[in-house]
């Protein structure tokens, strides 16, 4: 014998009175927000989000700190980080050029996981706290060793104002201008 | 004065009422309504809405840009449609939607009526305002597309729900004032004996009927875009789609005009004086402003309500709206019996 399905009876709330009350409540709530809106849209070029410290944005490389251990390239889960071989001339021994390896990054692949920054033993990599940059073509996203060391300019900072999002217990997500 | 002939020409009823108020007025009202609908919904839903086209105007130019786009867009006619009906239905629906304006008086002075006699004007305006849904069904049917056909079927179901409510609730004004003449109905409400105060039940039923007939939220059933793309208008593009969409707003405006006359006292408490300005332009602006308030209220509902299922809407209409309308009608008979208006 198949098991008997027992449907849970939902108590239908109220009758006409409840219906009228809830409709009036709906309208009142709508009018309240219409008069006093709490918007959370970011007016992007006019405002930009000021991220907290620790935000994993674009990655900058400091060549002088790097010991060419390749830990960053090995840990990268999406193979965005690659080691390139360059020939360097040490000022102390100008007659003996050296082969060294340094990492370069491909932002077509990077998922901003931050593993490379965490794993680097000498803190030769660090994040900048934003990732709103536009590249005009795909090839530009494969940074050269020189580009990898330049901290990029955030485009919104020139005309926008910084804002932060905060969680308010009653209002939910609220946007605040930073003074 | 040299201005007088020009004033009389502008205030010539067919020109002023049909072209300026009926066509341009409803176009402007539709634009304001669409803008308010998007803006109000955005404010309630924590967004900003149209903005970048003109930040100072709250993004109003965005609506004009949309209209220009509709007019200039390529008109795609699918090969499988019934061509004649496909072309004619939306345009005819738009024109028929404006027609009731001819029978809506905007002044108590006979020289400013578009037709010679305003007896039975309420009946005629109501009858004309029930025509466009049939043309919308024809438009959907001629599209030969499953979404359009489903949308048309939904429209025809919804007609059965609201038609009775609209007619009974609006005619309750006739029951109270013992006339079908819109001018007499308005004059009976002078200065503040408005039917919305004396008979709010009928007003509520009338607004419900308008919501259903113009597929406003929460009864946006025929063209609910999550379920049937755009309902009867699925196959339309460009200017023909603009006719379809504008037609819905024009109908909303015309219904709002009727309701403003019948329930909100028309041009009351103002008493039209002689001459085109005091006798025609000012009262018509008062009526249009009252109608605009109703249109904006209907637009605002989009922000707060979800959409009923078809069966829920029919149930709400037959279980709630029709009893409401009948109670409102009885209430009007009571008002007439007590003799409030006489
Ligand atoms: S952030 Fe992650 S994905 Fe990007 S380069 Fe570093 S390890 Fe690779
Ligand atoms: S982990 Fe750090 S030190 Fe090692 S190669 Fe990468 S950047 Fe250089």
PDB file of C-alpha atoms in Angstrom, chain B residues 73-191:
ATOM      1  CA  UNK B  73      12.944  51.750 -35.462  1.00  0.00           C
ATOM      2  CA  UNK B  74      12.682  49.273 -38.275  1.00  0.00           C
ATOM      3  CA  UNK B  75       9.152  47.965 -38.673  1.00  0.00           C
ATOM      4  CA  UNK B  76       9.398  44.195 -38.894  1.00  0.00           C
ATOM      5  CA  UNK B  77       6.344  42.428 -40.271  1.00  0.00           C
ATOM      6  CA  UNK B  78       6.599  38.658 -39.829  1.00  0.00           C
ATOM      7  CA  UNK B  79       5.681  36.635 -42.890  1.00  0.00           C
ATOM      8  CA  UNK B  80       2.991  34.593 -41.165  1.00  0.00           C
ATOM      9  CA  UNK B  81       0.755  37.404 -39.949  1.00  0.00           C
ATOM     10  CA  UNK B  82      -2.626  38.412 -41.270  1.00  0.00           C
ATOM     11  CA  UNK B  83      -1.349  41.631 -42.790  1.00  0.00           C
ATOM     12  CA  UNK B  84      -4.436  43.841 -42.973  1.00  0.00           C
ATOM     13  CA  UNK B  85      -5.551  43.164 -39.401  1.00  0.00           C
ATOM     14  CA  UNK B  86      -1.970  43.368 -38.188  1.00  0.00           C
ATOM     15  CA  UNK B  87      -1.623  46.913 -39.579  1.00  0.00           C
ATOM     16  CA  UNK B  88      -5.087  48.201 -38.878  1.00  0.00           C
ATOM     17  CA  UNK B  89      -5.813  46.847 -35.396  1.00  0.00           C
ATOM     18  CA  UNK B  90      -3.296  48.824 -33.327  1.00  0.00           C
ATOM     19  CA  UNK B  91      -3.958  52.074 -35.182  1.00  0.00           C
ATOM     20  CA  UNK B  92      -7.709  51.617 -34.942  1.00  0.00           C
ATOM     21  CA  UNK B  93      -7.384  50.757 -31.258  1.00  0.00           C
ATOM     22  CA  UNK B  94      -5.421  53.954 -30.683  1.00  0.00           C
ATOM     23  CA  UNK B  95      -7.971  56.099 -32.504  1.00  0.00           C
ATOM     24  CA  UNK B  96     -10.957  54.426 -30.868  1.00  0.00           C
ATOM     25  CA  UNK B  97      -9.271  54.944 -27.509  1.00  0.00           C
ATOM     26  CA  UNK B  98      -9.273  58.698 -28.088  1.00  0.00           C
ATOM     27  CA  UNK B  99     -12.867  58.805 -29.384  1.00  0.00           C
ATOM     28  CA  UNK B 100     -14.653  58.972 -25.996  1.00  0.00           C
ATOM     29  CA  UNK B 101     -13.007  62.374 -25.466  1.00  0.00           C
ATOM     30  CA  UNK B 102     -15.542  63.832 -27.934  1.00  0.00           C
ATOM     31  CA  UNK B 103     -18.376  62.963 -25.575  1.00  0.00           C
ATOM     32  CA  UNK B 104     -16.649  64.218 -22.442  1.00  0.00           C
ATOM     33  CA  UNK B 105     -17.656  67.801 -21.628  1.00  0.00           C
ATOM     34  CA  UNK B 106     -14.949  69.953 -20.122  1.00  0.00           C
ATOM     35  CA  UNK B 107     -17.133  72.959 -19.416  1.00  0.00           C
ATOM     36  CA  UNK B 108     -20.715  73.578 -18.370  1.00  0.00           C
ATOM     37  CA  UNK B 109     -21.171  76.152 -21.168  1.00  0.00           C
ATOM     38  CA  UNK B 110     -22.902  74.652 -24.222  1.00  0.00           C
ATOM     39  CA  UNK B 111     -20.823  76.644 -26.718  1.00  0.00           C
ATOM     40  CA  UNK B 112     -17.740  74.710 -25.607  1.00  0.00           C
ATOM     41  CA  UNK B 113     -19.097  71.213 -26.070  1.00  0.00           C
ATOM     42  CA  UNK B 114     -17.676  69.247 -28.996  1.00  0.00           C
ATOM     43  CA  UNK B 115     -21.145  67.809 -29.697  1.00  0.00           C
ATOM     44  CA  UNK B 116     -24.418  69.696 -29.669  1.00  0.00           C
ATOM     45  CA  UNK B 117     -26.078  67.811 -26.841  1.00  0.00           C
ATOM     46  CA  UNK B 118     -24.539  66.167 -23.844  1.00  0.00           C
ATOM     47  CA  UNK B 119     -27.569  64.045 -22.926  1.00  0.00           C
ATOM     48  CA  UNK B 120     -26.513  60.403 -22.622  1.00  0.00           C
ATOM     49  CA  UNK B 121     -22.867  61.461 -22.915  1.00  0.00           C
ATOM     50  CA  UNK B 122     -21.854  59.206 -20.015  1.00  0.00           C
ATOM     51  CA  UNK B 123     -23.438  56.192 -21.697  1.00  0.00           C
ATOM     52  CA  UNK B 124     -21.835  56.927 -25.059  1.00  0.00           C
ATOM     53  CA  UNK B 125     -18.382  57.594 -23.580  1.00  0.00           C
ATOM     54  CA  UNK B 126     -18.552  54.367 -21.582  1.00  0.00           C
ATOM     55  CA  UNK B 127     -19.718  52.397 -24.593  1.00  0.00           C
ATOM     56  CA  UNK B 128     -16.915  53.763 -26.752  1.00  0.00           C
ATOM     57  CA  UNK B 129     -14.301  53.066 -24.086  1.00  0.00           C
ATOM     58  CA  UNK B 130     -15.208  49.371 -24.128  1.00  0.00           C
ATOM     59  CA  UNK B 131     -14.350  49.008 -27.835  1.00  0.00           C
ATOM     60  CA  UNK B 132     -10.501  48.999 -27.916  1.00  0.00           C
ATOM     61  CA  UNK B 133     -10.036  45.646 -26.118  1.00  0.00           C
ATOM     62  CA  UNK B 134     -11.733  43.921 -29.048  1.00  0.00           C
ATOM     63  CA  UNK B 135      -9.200  45.472 -31.414  1.00  0.00           C
ATOM     64  CA  UNK B 136      -6.362  44.392 -29.123  1.00  0.00           C
ATOM     65  CA  UNK B 137      -7.660  40.837 -29.291  1.00  0.00           C
ATOM     66  CA  UNK B 138      -7.768  41.176 -33.081  1.00  0.00           C
ATOM     67  CA  UNK B 139      -4.156  42.417 -33.070  1.00  0.00           C
ATOM     68  CA  UNK B 140      -3.021  39.432 -31.011  1.00  0.00           C
ATOM     69  CA  UNK B 141      -4.992  36.985 -33.113  1.00  0.00           C
ATOM     70  CA  UNK B 142      -3.674  38.326 -36.396  1.00  0.00           C
ATOM     71  CA  UNK B 143      -0.072  37.981 -35.133  1.00  0.00           C
ATOM     72  CA  UNK B 144      -0.312  34.203 -35.533  1.00  0.00           C
ATOM     73  CA  UNK B 145       2.083  33.629 -32.653  1.00  0.00           C
ATOM     74  CA  UNK B 146       1.440  31.443 -29.658  1.00  0.00           C
ATOM     75  CA  UNK B 147       2.324  34.115 -27.107  1.00  0.00           C
ATOM     76  CA  UNK B 148       0.147  36.668 -28.860  1.00  0.00           C
ATOM     77  CA  UNK B 149      -2.785  34.250 -29.001  1.00  0.00           C
ATOM     78  CA  UNK B 150      -2.417  33.352 -25.329  1.00  0.00           C
ATOM     79  CA  UNK B 151      -2.230  37.060 -24.510  1.00  0.00           C
ATOM     80  CA  UNK B 152      -5.380  37.753 -26.492  1.00  0.00           C
ATOM     81  CA  UNK B 153      -7.187  34.920 -24.775  1.00  0.00           C
ATOM     82  CA  UNK B 154      -6.156  36.336 -21.418  1.00  0.00           C
ATOM     83  CA  UNK B 155      -7.388  39.748 -22.485  1.00  0.00           C
ATOM     84  CA  UNK B 156     -10.742  38.284 -23.467  1.00  0.00           C
ATOM     85  CA  UNK B 157     -11.009  36.535 -20.100  1.00  0.00           C
ATOM     86  CA  UNK B 158     -10.180  39.719 -18.256  1.00  0.00           C
ATOM     87  CA  UNK B 159     -12.836  41.594 -20.239  1.00  0.00           C
ATOM     88  CA  UNK B 160     -15.484  39.348 -18.714  1.00  0.00           C
ATOM     89  CA  UNK B 161     -14.149  40.308 -15.302  1.00  0.00           C
ATOM     90  CA  UNK B 162     -14.044  44.079 -15.538  1.00  0.00           C
ATOM     91  CA  UNK B 163     -16.679  45.129 -18.058  1.00  0.00           C
ATOM     92  CA  UNK B 164     -19.600  44.719 -15.683  1.00  0.00           C
ATOM     93  CA  UNK B 165     -17.717  46.368 -12.820  1.00  0.00           C
ATOM     94  CA  UNK B 166     -16.779  49.383 -14.923  1.00  0.00           C
ATOM     95  CA  UNK B 167     -20.270  49.958 -16.263  1.00  0.00           C
ATOM     96  CA  UNK B 168     -22.140  49.365 -12.996  1.00  0.00           C
ATOM     97  CA  UNK B 169     -19.790  51.381 -10.812  1.00  0.00           C
ATOM     98  CA  UNK B 170     -19.587  54.364 -13.143  1.00  0.00           C
ATOM     99  CA  UNK B 171     -23.319  54.316 -13.865  1.00  0.00           C
ATOM    100  CA  UNK B 172     -23.950  54.476 -10.126  1.00  0.00           C
ATOM    101  CA  UNK B 173     -23.294  58.184 -10.575  1.00  0.00           C
ATOM    102  CA  UNK B 174     -26.314  58.289 -12.858  1.00  0.00           C
ATOM    103  CA  UNK B 175     -28.323  56.465 -10.238  1.00  0.00           C
ATOM    104  CA  UNK B 176     -27.408  59.093  -7.662  1.00  0.00           C
ATOM    105  CA  UNK B 177     -27.914  62.158  -9.832  1.00  0.00           C
ATOM    106  CA  UNK B 178     -30.737  60.775 -11.971  1.00  0.00           C
ATOM    107  CA  UNK B 179     -29.156  61.783 -15.284  1.00  0.00           C
ATOM    108  CA  UNK B 180     -26.840  60.426 -17.982  1.00  0.00           C
ATOM    109  CA  UNK B 181     -25.679  63.920 -18.818  1.00  0.00           C
ATOM    110  CA  UNK B 182     -22.076  64.387 -17.633  1.00  0.00           C
ATOM    111  CA  UNK B 183     -22.574  68.151 -17.340  1.00  0.00           C
ATOM    112  CA  UNK B 184     -25.509  67.676 -14.993  1.00  0.00           C
ATOM    113  CA  UNK B 185     -23.567  65.056 -13.043  1.00  0.00           C
ATOM    114  CA  UNK B 186     -20.725  67.533 -12.510  1.00  0.00           C
ATOM    115  CA  UNK B 187     -23.055  70.431 -11.739  1.00  0.00           C
ATOM    116  CA  UNK B 188     -24.854  68.293  -9.169  1.00  0.00           C
ATOM    117  CA  UNK B 189     -21.541  67.800  -7.365  1.00  0.00           C
ATOM    118  CA  UNK B 190     -20.828  71.548  -7.041  1.00  0.00           C
ATOM    119  CA  UNK B 191     -19.029  72.672  -4.978  1.00  0.00           C
TER     120      UNK B 191
END
